[in-house]
mmCIF file of C-alpha atoms in Angstrom:
data_model
loop_
_atom_site.group_PDB
_atom_site.id
_atom_site.type_symbol
_atom_site.label_atom_id
_atom_site.label_comp_id
_atom_site.label_asym_id
_atom_site.label_seq_id
_atom_site.Cartn_x
_atom_site.Cartn_y
_atom_site.Cartn_z
ATOM 1 C CA MET A 22 20.517 28.587 -23.181
ATOM 2 C CA ASN A 23 18.041 31.478 -23.284
ATOM 3 C CA GLN A 24 15.725 29.407 -25.457
ATOM 4 C CA ILE A 25 15.793 26.553 -22.908
ATOM 5 C CA VAL A 26 15.060 28.934 -20.028
ATOM 6 C CA ASN A 27 12.189 30.529 -21.966
ATOM 7 C CA ASN A 28 10.643 27.100 -22.517
ATOM 8 C CA LEU A 29 10.587 26.410 -18.777
ATOM 9 C CA LYS A 30 7.113 27.449 -17.666
ATOM 10 C CA GLY A 31 5.497 27.507 -14.274
ATOM 11 C CA ASP A 32 6.833 28.663 -10.930
ATOM 12 C CA ARG A 33 10.470 29.723 -11.430
ATOM 13 C CA TRP A 34 11.193 29.291 -7.725
ATOM 14 C CA ILE A 35 10.326 25.586 -7.953
ATOM 15 C CA TRP A 36 12.691 25.237 -10.896
ATOM 16 C CA LEU A 37 15.387 26.856 -8.735
ATOM 17 C CA ILE A 38 14.606 24.401 -5.914
ATOM 18 C CA VAL A 39 14.982 21.493 -8.342
ATOM 19 C CA ILE A 40 18.393 22.802 -9.471
ATOM 20 C CA LEU A 41 19.577 23.237 -5.867
ATOM 21 C CA LEU A 42 18.426 19.755 -4.845
ATOM 22 C CA SER A 43 20.118 18.297 -7.937
ATOM 23 C CA LEU A 44 23.445 19.887 -6.994
ATOM 24 C CA ILE A 45 23.112 18.781 -3.361
ATOM 25 C CA SER A 46 22.297 15.259 -4.551
ATOM 26 C CA LEU A 47 25.358 14.992 -6.800
ATOM 27 C CA LEU A 48 27.719 16.253 -4.085
ATOM 28 C CA SER A 49 26.292 14.153 -1.247
ATOM 29 C CA VAL A 50 25.847 10.945 -3.266
ATOM 30 C CA TYR A 51 29.449 11.161 -4.534
ATOM 31 C CA SER A 52 30.620 11.441 -0.921
ATOM 32 C CA ALA A 53 28.428 8.554 0.263
ATOM 33 C CA ILE A 54 29.081 5.864 -2.378
ATOM 34 C CA GLY A 55 32.683 5.011 -1.516
ATOM 35 C CA SER A 56 31.832 1.869 0.459
ATOM 36 C CA LEU A 57 29.204 0.827 -2.098
ATOM 37 C CA ALA A 58 31.766 1.143 -4.899
ATOM 38 C CA TYR A 59 34.221 -0.958 -2.886
ATOM 39 C CA LYS A 60 31.643 -3.717 -2.335
ATOM 40 C CA ARG A 61 30.776 -3.788 -6.031
ATOM 41 C CA GLY A 62 34.407 -3.629 -7.090
ATOM 42 C CA VAL A 63 33.880 -0.590 -9.314
ATOM 43 C CA GLY A 64 34.931 3.048 -9.267
ATOM 44 C CA ALA A 65 32.784 5.586 -7.438
ATOM 45 C CA GLU A 66 32.677 7.641 -10.637
ATOM 46 C CA SER A 67 30.810 4.893 -12.505
ATOM 47 C CA ILE A 68 28.080 4.820 -9.844
ATOM 48 C CA LEU A 69 27.904 8.615 -9.875
ATOM 49 C CA ILE A 70 27.544 8.632 -13.675
ATOM 50 C CA LYS A 71 24.653 6.181 -13.406
ATOM 51 C CA HIS A 72 23.033 8.408 -10.774
ATOM 52 C CA LEU A 73 23.578 11.452 -13.003
ATOM 53 C CA ALA A 74 21.996 9.624 -15.957
ATOM 54 C CA ILE A 75 18.914 8.794 -13.866
ATOM 55 C CA MET A 76 18.755 12.409 -12.684
ATOM 56 C CA ILE A 77 18.925 13.700 -16.255
ATOM 57 C CA GLY A 78 16.216 11.228 -17.228
ATOM 58 C CA GLY A 79 14.123 12.562 -14.346
ATOM 59 C CA LEU A 80 14.626 16.147 -15.497
ATOM 60 C CA VAL A 81 13.490 15.156 -18.986
ATOM 61 C CA LEU A 82 10.358 13.561 -17.518
ATOM 62 C CA MET A 83 9.811 16.680 -15.422
ATOM 63 C CA TYR A 84 10.044 18.882 -18.511
ATOM 64 C CA ILE A 85 7.607 16.689 -20.471
ATOM 65 C CA SER A 86 5.104 16.424 -17.615
ATOM 66 C CA HIS A 87 5.196 20.181 -16.951
ATOM 67 C CA LYS A 88 4.464 20.919 -20.629
ATOM 68 C CA LEU A 89 1.352 18.713 -20.546
ATOM 69 C CA ASP A 90 -1.828 20.503 -19.445
ATOM 70 C CA TYR A 91 -2.541 19.274 -15.917
ATOM 71 C CA ARG A 92 -6.190 18.569 -16.798
ATOM 72 C CA TYR A 93 -5.034 15.561 -18.828
ATOM 73 C CA TYR A 94 -3.817 13.941 -15.612
ATOM 74 C CA ALA A 95 -7.443 13.452 -14.548
ATOM 75 C CA GLY A 96 -7.871 10.895 -17.326
ATOM 76 C CA ILE A 97 -4.369 9.495 -16.860
ATOM 77 C CA SER A 98 -5.134 8.856 -13.167
ATOM 78 C CA LYS A 99 -7.721 6.190 -14.064
ATOM 79 C CA LEU A 100 -5.199 4.384 -16.254
ATOM 80 C CA LEU A 101 -2.524 4.660 -13.554
ATOM 81 C CA MET A 102 -4.831 3.105 -10.948
ATOM 82 C CA PHE A 103 -5.819 0.357 -13.389
ATOM 83 C CA ILE A 104 -2.133 -0.504 -13.872
ATOM 84 C CA THR A 105 -0.947 0.105 -10.302
ATOM 85 C CA ILE A 106 -3.316 -2.207 -8.396
ATOM 86 C CA PRO A 107 -2.283 -5.399 -10.269
ATOM 87 C CA LEU A 108 1.386 -4.358 -10.064
ATOM 88 C CA LEU A 109 1.155 -3.874 -6.283
ATOM 89 C CA LEU A 110 -0.521 -7.270 -5.898
ATOM 90 C CA TYR A 111 2.123 -8.919 -8.083
ATOM 91 C CA THR A 112 4.907 -7.229 -6.114
ATOM 92 C CA LEU A 113 3.432 -8.390 -2.800
ATOM 93 C CA VAL A 114 3.303 -12.009 -3.944
ATOM 94 C CA PHE A 115 6.120 -12.413 -6.458
ATOM 95 C CA GLY A 116 8.285 -9.309 -6.008
ATOM 96 C CA ALA A 117 12.053 -9.376 -5.496
ATOM 97 C CA LYS A 118 12.813 -9.594 -1.779
ATOM 98 C CA LEU A 119 15.332 -7.514 0.157
ATOM 99 C CA ASN A 120 15.422 -7.557 3.982
ATOM 100 C CA GLU A 121 12.245 -9.686 3.948
ATOM 101 C CA ALA A 122 10.389 -6.983 2.009
ATOM 102 C CA SER A 123 8.792 -7.476 -1.410
ATOM 103 C CA ARG A 124 8.987 -3.940 -2.830
ATOM 104 C CA TRP A 125 10.507 -4.401 -6.260
ATOM 105 C CA ILE A 126 9.719 -6.032 -9.562
ATOM 106 C CA ALA A 127 12.849 -7.174 -11.356
ATOM 107 C CA ILE A 128 12.870 -6.263 -15.056
ATOM 108 C CA PRO A 129 14.133 -9.387 -16.861
ATOM 109 C CA GLY A 130 17.369 -9.063 -18.826
ATOM 110 C CA THR A 131 18.164 -5.518 -17.658
ATOM 111 C CA GLY A 132 19.444 -5.961 -14.121
ATOM 112 C CA LEU A 133 17.095 -3.153 -13.108
ATOM 113 C CA SER A 134 14.242 -3.191 -10.602
ATOM 114 C CA PHE A 135 11.031 -1.213 -10.354
ATOM 115 C CA GLN A 136 9.543 -0.100 -7.019
ATOM 116 C CA THR A 137 5.779 -0.133 -7.509
ATOM 117 C CA SER A 138 4.985 1.913 -4.399
ATOM 118 C CA ASP A 139 6.514 4.959 -6.129
ATOM 119 C CA MET A 140 3.975 4.641 -8.935
ATOM 120 C CA ALA A 141 1.201 3.965 -6.395
ATOM 121 C CA LYS A 142 1.812 7.312 -4.665
ATOM 122 C CA LEU A 143 1.422 9.204 -7.915
ATOM 123 C CA ALA A 144 -1.571 7.114 -9.010
ATOM 124 C CA LEU A 145 -3.552 7.432 -5.771
ATOM 125 C CA ILE A 146 -2.952 11.176 -5.333
ATOM 126 C CA THR A 147 -3.977 12.007 -8.911
ATOM 127 C CA TYR A 148 -6.997 9.696 -8.650
ATOM 128 C CA LEU A 149 -8.159 11.235 -5.350
ATOM 129 C CA ALA A 150 -7.738 14.745 -6.791
ATOM 130 C CA ARG A 151 -9.907 13.713 -9.763
ATOM 131 C CA VAL A 152 -12.652 12.060 -7.682
ATOM 132 C CA LEU A 153 -12.803 14.806 -5.054
ATOM 133 C CA SER A 154 -12.967 17.590 -7.646
ATOM 134 C CA ARG A 155 -15.725 15.886 -9.635
ATOM 135 C CA LYS A 156 -17.795 15.013 -6.564
ATOM 136 C CA GLN A 157 -17.877 18.491 -5.011
ATOM 137 C CA GLU A 158 -21.559 19.028 -5.742
ATOM 138 C CA ASN A 159 -22.558 15.838 -3.902
ATOM 139 C CA ILE A 160 -19.489 15.405 -1.706
ATOM 140 C CA LYS A 161 -21.634 14.342 1.280
ATOM 141 C CA ASP A 162 -23.191 11.453 -0.676
ATOM 142 C CA VAL A 163 -21.952 8.282 1.017
ATOM 143 C CA LYS A 164 -22.723 5.854 -1.802
ATOM 144 C CA ASN A 165 -21.535 7.871 -4.794
ATOM 145 C CA SER A 166 -18.715 9.864 -3.231
ATOM 146 C CA PHE A 167 -17.469 8.408 0.030
ATOM 147 C CA ILE A 168 -17.398 4.694 -0.862
ATOM 148 C CA PRO A 169 -15.262 5.075 -4.032
ATOM 149 C CA ILE A 170 -12.830 7.296 -2.118
ATOM 150 C CA ILE A 171 -12.364 5.110 0.959
ATOM 151 C CA SER A 172 -12.149 1.988 -1.208
ATOM 152 C CA SER A 173 -9.245 3.331 -3.256
ATOM 153 C CA VAL A 174 -7.354 4.617 -0.189
ATOM 154 C CA CYS A 175 -7.734 1.403 1.828
ATOM 155 C CA LEU A 176 -6.960 -0.883 -1.119
ATOM 156 C CA VAL A 177 -3.677 0.859 -1.937
ATOM 157 C CA PHE A 178 -2.757 0.964 1.772
ATOM 158 C CA VAL A 179 -3.396 -2.776 2.183
ATOM 159 C CA LEU A 180 -1.215 -3.608 -0.816
ATOM 160 C CA ILE A 181 1.702 -1.326 0.166
ATOM 161 C CA ALA A 182 1.822 -1.594 3.974
ATOM 162 C CA PRO A 183 2.855 -5.274 4.431
ATOM 163 C CA ALA A 184 6.205 -4.715 2.717
ATOM 164 C CA ASN A 185 6.602 -0.945 3.110
ATOM 165 C CA LEU A 186 4.695 0.247 6.162
ATOM 166 C CA SER A 187 6.337 3.681 6.346
ATOM 167 C CA THR A 188 5.382 4.535 2.753
ATOM 168 C CA GLY A 189 1.871 3.165 3.304
ATOM 169 C CA LEU A 190 1.340 5.282 6.419
ATOM 170 C CA MET A 191 2.676 8.445 4.778
ATOM 171 C CA LEU A 192 0.464 7.932 1.724
ATOM 172 C CA PHE A 193 -2.501 7.301 4.000
ATOM 173 C CA GLY A 194 -1.745 10.553 5.855
ATOM 174 C CA VAL A 195 -1.520 12.506 2.582
ATOM 175 C CA SER A 196 -4.869 11.001 1.554
ATOM 176 C CA ILE A 197 -6.457 12.221 4.795
ATOM 177 C CA LEU A 198 -5.128 15.735 4.175
ATOM 178 C CA LEU A 199 -6.627 15.652 0.679
ATOM 179 C CA LEU A 200 -9.990 14.541 2.091
ATOM 180 C CA ILE A 201 -9.948 17.486 4.493
ATOM 181 C CA ILE A 202 -9.147 19.932 1.678
ATOM 182 C CA GLY A 203 -11.786 18.240 -0.492
ATOM 183 C CA ARG A 204 -14.504 19.025 2.099
ATOM 184 C CA ILE A 205 -15.172 15.445 3.192
ATOM 185 C CA SER A 206 -17.045 15.550 6.509
ATOM 186 C CA ILE A 207 -15.171 14.971 9.771
ATOM 187 C CA LYS A 208 -17.332 11.928 10.524
ATOM 188 C CA GLN A 209 -16.420 10.334 7.213
ATOM 189 C CA ILE A 210 -12.743 11.136 7.716
ATOM 190 C CA ALA A 211 -12.966 9.516 11.162
ATOM 191 C CA VAL A 212 -14.391 6.415 9.487
ATOM 192 C CA VAL A 213 -11.455 6.367 7.026
ATOM 193 C CA CYS A 214 -8.951 6.691 9.893
ATOM 194 C CA GLY A 215 -10.756 3.966 11.838
ATOM 195 C CA ALA A 216 -10.706 1.672 8.816
ATOM 196 C CA GLY A 217 -6.995 2.324 8.330
ATOM 197 C CA LEU A 218 -6.283 1.572 12.013
ATOM 198 C CA VAL A 219 -8.245 -1.688 11.849
ATOM 199 C CA LEU A 220 -6.364 -2.753 8.705
ATOM 200 C CA LEU A 221 -3.042 -1.902 10.367
ATOM 201 C CA VAL A 222 -3.858 -3.910 13.511
ATOM 202 C CA ILE A 223 -4.999 -6.906 11.450
ATOM 203 C CA MET A 224 -1.853 -6.744 9.345
ATOM 204 C CA LEU A 225 0.453 -6.593 12.365
ATOM 205 C CA ALA A 226 -1.491 -9.293 14.252
ATOM 206 C CA THR A 227 -1.588 -11.766 11.372
ATOM 207 C CA GLY A 228 1.906 -11.077 10.091
ATOM 208 C CA VAL A 229 0.754 -10.456 6.521
ATOM 209 C CA GLY A 230 3.821 -10.056 4.320
ATOM 210 C CA GLY A 231 6.106 -11.529 6.993
ATOM 211 C CA ARG A 232 7.240 -8.094 8.219
ATOM 212 C CA SER A 233 5.204 -7.615 11.420
ATOM 213 C CA GLY A 234 8.191 -8.707 13.536
ATOM 214 C CA THR A 235 10.427 -6.155 11.798
ATOM 215 C CA HIS A 236 7.916 -3.338 12.288
ATOM 216 C CA SER A 237 7.359 -4.048 15.995
ATOM 217 C CA SER A 238 11.102 -4.529 16.568
ATOM 218 C CA ARG A 239 11.940 -1.146 15.032
ATOM 219 C CA ILE A 240 9.306 0.601 17.123
ATOM 220 C CA ASP A 241 10.523 -1.159 20.289
ATOM 221 C CA VAL A 242 14.153 -0.211 19.535
ATOM 222 C CA PHE A 243 13.121 3.409 18.992
ATOM 223 C CA LEU A 244 11.154 3.595 22.256
ATOM 224 C CA HIS A 245 13.681 1.646 24.373
ATOM 225 C CA PRO A 246 17.137 1.986 22.769
ATOM 226 C CA GLU A 247 18.913 1.353 26.080
ATOM 227 C CA LYS A 248 17.460 -2.182 26.234
ATOM 228 C CA ALA A 249 17.989 -3.035 22.581
ATOM 229 C CA ASP A 250 20.659 -5.206 21.017
ATOM 230 C CA PRO A 251 23.535 -2.897 19.881
ATOM 231 C CA ALA A 252 23.341 -4.505 16.436
ATOM 232 C CA LYS A 253 19.781 -3.199 16.072
ATOM 233 C CA THR A 254 20.727 0.361 17.055
ATOM 234 C CA PHE A 255 23.856 0.365 14.858
ATOM 235 C CA GLN A 256 22.316 2.456 12.065
ATOM 236 C CA SER A 257 20.660 5.055 14.291
ATOM 237 C CA ASP A 258 23.731 5.288 16.557
ATOM 238 C CA HIS A 259 26.099 6.049 13.681
ATOM 239 C CA ALA A 260 23.632 8.529 12.162
ATOM 240 C CA LYS A 261 23.676 10.412 15.466
ATOM 241 C CA ILE A 262 27.486 10.253 15.573
ATOM 242 C CA ALA A 263 27.657 11.701 12.061
ATOM 243 C CA ILE A 264 25.330 14.568 12.975
ATOM 244 C CA ALA A 265 27.069 15.288 16.291
ATOM 245 C CA SER A 266 30.546 15.294 14.739
ATOM 246 C CA GLY A 267 29.533 17.725 11.997
ATOM 247 C CA GLY A 268 29.472 20.751 14.265
ATOM 248 C CA PHE A 269 28.054 23.962 12.843
ATOM 249 C CA PHE A 270 29.970 24.166 9.546
ATOM 250 C CA GLY A 271 30.841 20.487 9.089
ATOM 251 C CA LYS A 272 34.006 18.593 8.221
ATOM 252 C CA GLY A 273 33.932 19.593 4.574
ATOM 253 C CA PRO A 274 32.852 17.888 1.339
ATOM 254 C CA GLY A 275 34.060 14.286 1.030
ATOM 255 C CA LYS A 276 35.463 14.177 4.583
ATOM 256 C CA SER A 277 32.760 12.069 6.225
ATOM 257 C CA SER A 278 34.051 9.199 8.370
ATOM 258 C CA GLU A 279 30.665 7.679 9.201
ATOM 259 C CA VAL A 280 30.025 6.994 5.529
ATOM 260 C CA ASN A 281 32.114 3.841 6.059
ATOM 261 C CA TYR A 282 29.773 2.582 8.780
ATOM 262 C CA LEU A 283 26.301 3.738 7.855
ATOM 263 C CA PRO A 284 24.322 1.246 5.757
ATOM 264 C CA GLU A 285 22.434 2.949 2.915
ATOM 265 C CA ALA A 286 24.433 6.162 3.525
ATOM 266 C CA TYR A 287 23.683 7.202 -0.056
ATOM 267 C CA SER A 288 19.925 6.697 0.381
ATOM 268 C CA ASP A 289 18.077 6.391 3.701
ATOM 269 C CA GLU A 290 20.773 8.095 5.824
ATOM 270 C CA ILE A 291 22.034 10.661 3.352
ATOM 271 C CA TYR A 292 20.844 13.551 5.541
ATOM 272 C CA ALA A 293 23.222 12.424 8.305
ATOM 273 C CA ILE A 294 26.118 12.495 5.817
ATOM 274 C CA ILE A 295 25.090 15.965 4.624
ATOM 275 C CA VAL A 296 25.067 17.307 8.193
ATOM 276 C CA GLU A 297 28.409 15.645 8.965
ATOM 277 C CA GLU A 298 30.082 17.249 5.943
ATOM 278 C CA TYR A 299 28.254 20.593 5.838
ATOM 279 C CA GLY A 300 27.332 20.928 9.495
ATOM 280 C CA MET A 301 24.208 22.192 11.153
ATOM 281 C CA PHE A 302 24.291 25.082 8.703
ATOM 282 C CA GLY A 303 23.955 22.733 5.724
ATOM 283 C CA GLY A 304 21.225 20.750 7.469
ATOM 284 C CA ILE A 305 19.215 23.895 8.206
ATOM 285 C CA VAL A 306 19.618 25.115 4.624
ATOM 286 C CA LEU A 307 18.245 21.801 3.318
ATOM 287 C CA VAL A 308 15.297 21.968 5.728
ATOM 288 C CA GLY A 309 14.693 25.534 4.543
ATOM 289 C CA ILE A 310 14.659 24.415 0.896
ATOM 290 C CA TYR A 311 11.903 21.875 1.559
ATOM 291 C CA LEU A 312 9.941 24.373 3.654
ATOM 292 C CA PHE A 313 10.213 26.927 0.853
ATOM 293 C CA LEU A 314 9.021 24.269 -1.591
ATOM 294 C CA LEU A 315 5.964 23.694 0.587
ATOM 295 C CA TYR A 316 5.363 27.452 0.777
ATOM 296 C CA ARG A 317 5.491 27.851 -3.009
ATOM 297 C CA CYS A 318 3.191 24.869 -3.487
ATOM 298 C CA ILE A 319 0.667 26.253 -0.989
ATOM 299 C CA LYS A 320 0.641 29.508 -2.983
ATOM 300 C CA ILE A 321 -0.089 27.462 -6.106
ATOM 301 C CA VAL A 322 -2.907 25.635 -4.313
ATOM 302 C CA THR A 323 -4.569 28.832 -3.096
ATOM 303 C CA ARG A 324 -4.353 30.483 -6.529
ATOM 304 C CA ALA A 325 -5.288 27.491 -8.692
ATOM 305 C CA PRO A 326 -8.484 28.308 -10.662
ATOM 306 C CA LYS A 327 -9.845 24.751 -10.614
ATOM 307 C CA ALA A 328 -10.453 22.192 -7.869
ATOM 308 C CA PHE A 329 -8.547 19.422 -9.614
ATOM 309 C CA GLY A 330 -5.398 21.528 -9.989
ATOM 310 C CA ALA A 331 -5.539 22.706 -6.377
ATOM 311 C CA LEU A 332 -6.015 19.183 -5.005
ATOM 312 C CA LEU A 333 -3.367 17.766 -7.331
ATOM 313 C CA ALA A 334 -0.721 20.308 -6.308
ATOM 314 C CA ALA A 335 -1.651 19.941 -2.630
ATOM 315 C CA GLY A 336 -1.434 16.147 -2.632
ATOM 316 C CA LEU A 337 1.870 15.945 -4.483
ATOM 317 C CA SER A 338 3.515 18.723 -2.454
ATOM 318 C CA PHE A 339 2.374 17.172 0.846
ATOM 319 C CA SER A 340 3.713 13.799 -0.295
ATOM 320 C CA LEU A 341 7.143 15.235 -1.180
ATOM 321 C CA THR A 342 7.582 17.332 1.956
ATOM 322 C CA ILE A 343 6.209 14.749 4.395
ATOM 323 C CA GLN A 344 8.596 12.167 2.933
ATOM 324 C CA ALA A 345 11.489 14.629 3.199
ATOM 325 C CA PHE A 346 10.833 15.444 6.832
ATOM 326 C CA ALA A 347 10.234 11.772 7.674
ATOM 327 C CA ASN A 348 13.665 10.936 6.270
ATOM 328 C CA MET A 349 15.347 13.764 8.176
ATOM 329 C CA ALA A 350 13.470 12.897 11.382
ATOM 330 C CA VAL A 351 14.816 9.342 11.269
ATOM 331 C CA ALA A 352 18.367 10.616 10.760
ATOM 332 C CA VAL A 353 18.231 12.849 13.859
ATOM 333 C CA GLY A 354 16.555 10.181 15.989
ATOM 334 C CA LEU A 355 13.000 11.520 16.034
ATOM 335 C CA GLY A 356 11.512 8.379 14.506
ATOM 336 C CA PRO A 357 12.153 4.645 14.045
ATOM 337 C CA VAL A 358 14.322 3.463 11.172
ATOM 338 C CA THR A 359 12.478 3.362 7.840
ATOM 339 C CA GLY A 360 13.396 2.828 4.208
ATOM 340 C CA VAL A 361 12.249 6.259 3.038
ATOM 341 C CA PRO A 362 14.670 8.158 0.749
ATOM 342 C CA LEU A 363 15.154 11.929 0.734
ATOM 343 C CA PRO A 364 13.211 13.214 -2.309
ATOM 344 C CA PHE A 365 15.427 14.239 -5.237
ATOM 345 C CA VAL A 366 18.567 13.946 -3.097
ATOM 346 C CA SER A 367 18.998 10.256 -2.243
ATOM 347 C CA MET A 368 20.413 7.936 -4.862
ATOM 348 C CA GLY A 369 17.643 5.933 -6.453
ATOM 349 C CA GLY A 370 16.001 4.825 -9.660
ATOM 350 C CA THR A 371 12.210 4.831 -9.697
ATOM 351 C CA SER A 372 12.064 7.134 -6.669
ATOM 352 C CA MET A 373 14.015 9.831 -8.541
ATOM 353 C CA LEU A 374 11.958 9.385 -11.722
ATOM 354 C CA PHE A 375 8.522 9.548 -10.080
ATOM 355 C CA THR A 376 9.621 12.437 -7.853
ATOM 356 C CA SER A 377 10.585 14.286 -11.047
ATOM 357 C CA ILE A 378 7.166 13.599 -12.556
ATOM 358 C CA ALA A 379 5.507 14.898 -9.376
ATOM 359 C CA PHE A 380 7.517 18.132 -9.634
ATOM 360 C CA GLY A 381 6.521 18.396 -13.293
ATOM 361 C CA ILE A 382 2.812 18.046 -12.512
ATOM 362 C CA ILE A 383 3.024 20.729 -9.813
ATOM 363 C CA LEU A 384 4.723 23.012 -12.342
ATOM 364 C CA SER A 385 1.984 22.214 -14.866
ATOM 365 C CA VAL A 386 -0.637 23.386 -12.357
ATOM 366 C CA SER A 387 1.359 26.564 -11.691
ATOM 367 C CA ARG A 388 1.379 27.324 -15.438
ATOM 368 C CA ASP A 389 -2.409 27.601 -15.382
ATOM 369 C CA ILE A 390 -2.266 30.356 -12.769
ATOM 370 C CA ASP A 391 -0.741 32.758 -15.309
ATOM 371 C CA GLU A 392 -3.798 32.605 -17.593
ATOM 372 C CA PRO A 393 -6.056 34.869 -15.497
ATOM 373 C CA LYS A 394 -3.211 37.382 -15.380
ATOM 374 C CA GLY A 395 -3.082 37.427 -19.152
ATOM 375 C CA ALA A 396 -6.811 38.033 -19.272
ATOM 376 C CA GLU A 397 -6.521 40.927 -16.862
ATOM 377 C CA GLU A 398 -3.873 42.497 -19.084
ATOM 378 C CA GLU A 399 -6.278 42.284 -22.022
ATOM 379 C CA ILE A 400 -8.910 44.052 -19.912
ATOM 380 C CA SER A 401 -6.507 46.892 -19.228
ATOM 381 C CA SER A 402 -5.811 47.173 -22.966
ATOM 382 C CA GLY A 403 -9.507 47.638 -23.743
ATOM 383 C CA ASN A 404 -10.567 44.172 -24.867
ATOM 384 C CA LYS A 405 -13.984 43.030 -23.636
ATOM 385 C CA ILE A 406 -13.163 39.983 -21.528
ATOM 386 C CA VAL A 407 -14.877 39.230 -18.241
ATOM 387 C CA VAL A 408 -12.753 37.498 -15.637
ATOM 388 C CA GLY A 409 -14.417 36.159 -12.534
ATOM 389 C CA GLN A 410 -12.742 35.153 -9.322
ATOM 390 C CA ILE A 411 -12.825 31.372 -9.228
ATOM 391 C CA SER A 412 -12.637 29.427 -5.979
ATOM 392 C CA PRO A 413 -9.881 26.799 -5.768
ATOM 393 C CA LEU A 414 -12.602 24.198 -5.196
ATOM 394 C CA THR A 415 -14.523 24.996 -8.362
ATOM 395 C CA PRO A 416 -14.727 21.694 -10.300
#
């Protein structure tokens, strides 16, 4: 055990966060899969074991990705983008459909599916971190810097948004935050936002992907729930009932009643089940865990010795925390219904795996922060090493 712990490098607090989220996930998923097990005609334990296997696989990927020097991800980002764009296009046209949305590619002969938007998030963030860090010296150059950046952001948004608007908008927002950190001018950022708005309006007006009616209906139900069909407010109503009935300390583990009514209780609405069983106290603790994750990641960003590492950690941490708070906001009625899972807590396949890789990359960046400390120790021991203070935006 000591040997395993010693091999875990990087920010130890983030490792602790991962362990806590893993435990919360196992407890809450086991409570939420009763109705799913009944529909499938299997035992809840078999579904939990599958979830545990995916989680262990994710932890293995996290360990491997955190051991790899984060600088290698600059080259990997080009390959990821090269693979992701065709996969997104294929998914949009030929992907497996669920609730009128083409989000998955079925893997023949396995019974498994692959959600390409999860890979797209990782690909775009790593690619933007690479481009922004390498273009710092001529970051104001429209042709050589701005055009490649806006092209990649808009292309990925166009391919994701028709079937998964919430994920597309969140990824677009993370991209804007990265552009701000990467010193892109306000005028250019305004152009990117304008381009994104135009693409969104065109998509909704033309009904690309066949989901414009669903998007507008969800927004209308959120803004005017009193006028909506009760069938359309069923999910949000029962999420609110679950949260309200939880009280401060909750009903206790496995004692949720709304788990029998909430669709996707083990995924999209898992926060409502957590609050019902563990109360407002449990909900606040979970919010605190994600806020602490953001705090630790910001510390990594500010101390990272290279621009690429800082931008990489910033983009991935913003993506994880924005997704987490979007999921929780929907559960408490602060946003329209979406299909966004709670990172590293909701039951899922590719979402869990790519979230694990994102954690691993952040940990890889945090490993690099320890190197200047080692150099400083050599200075104090008399060795002639000069250590300069490097700005986080040094390429």
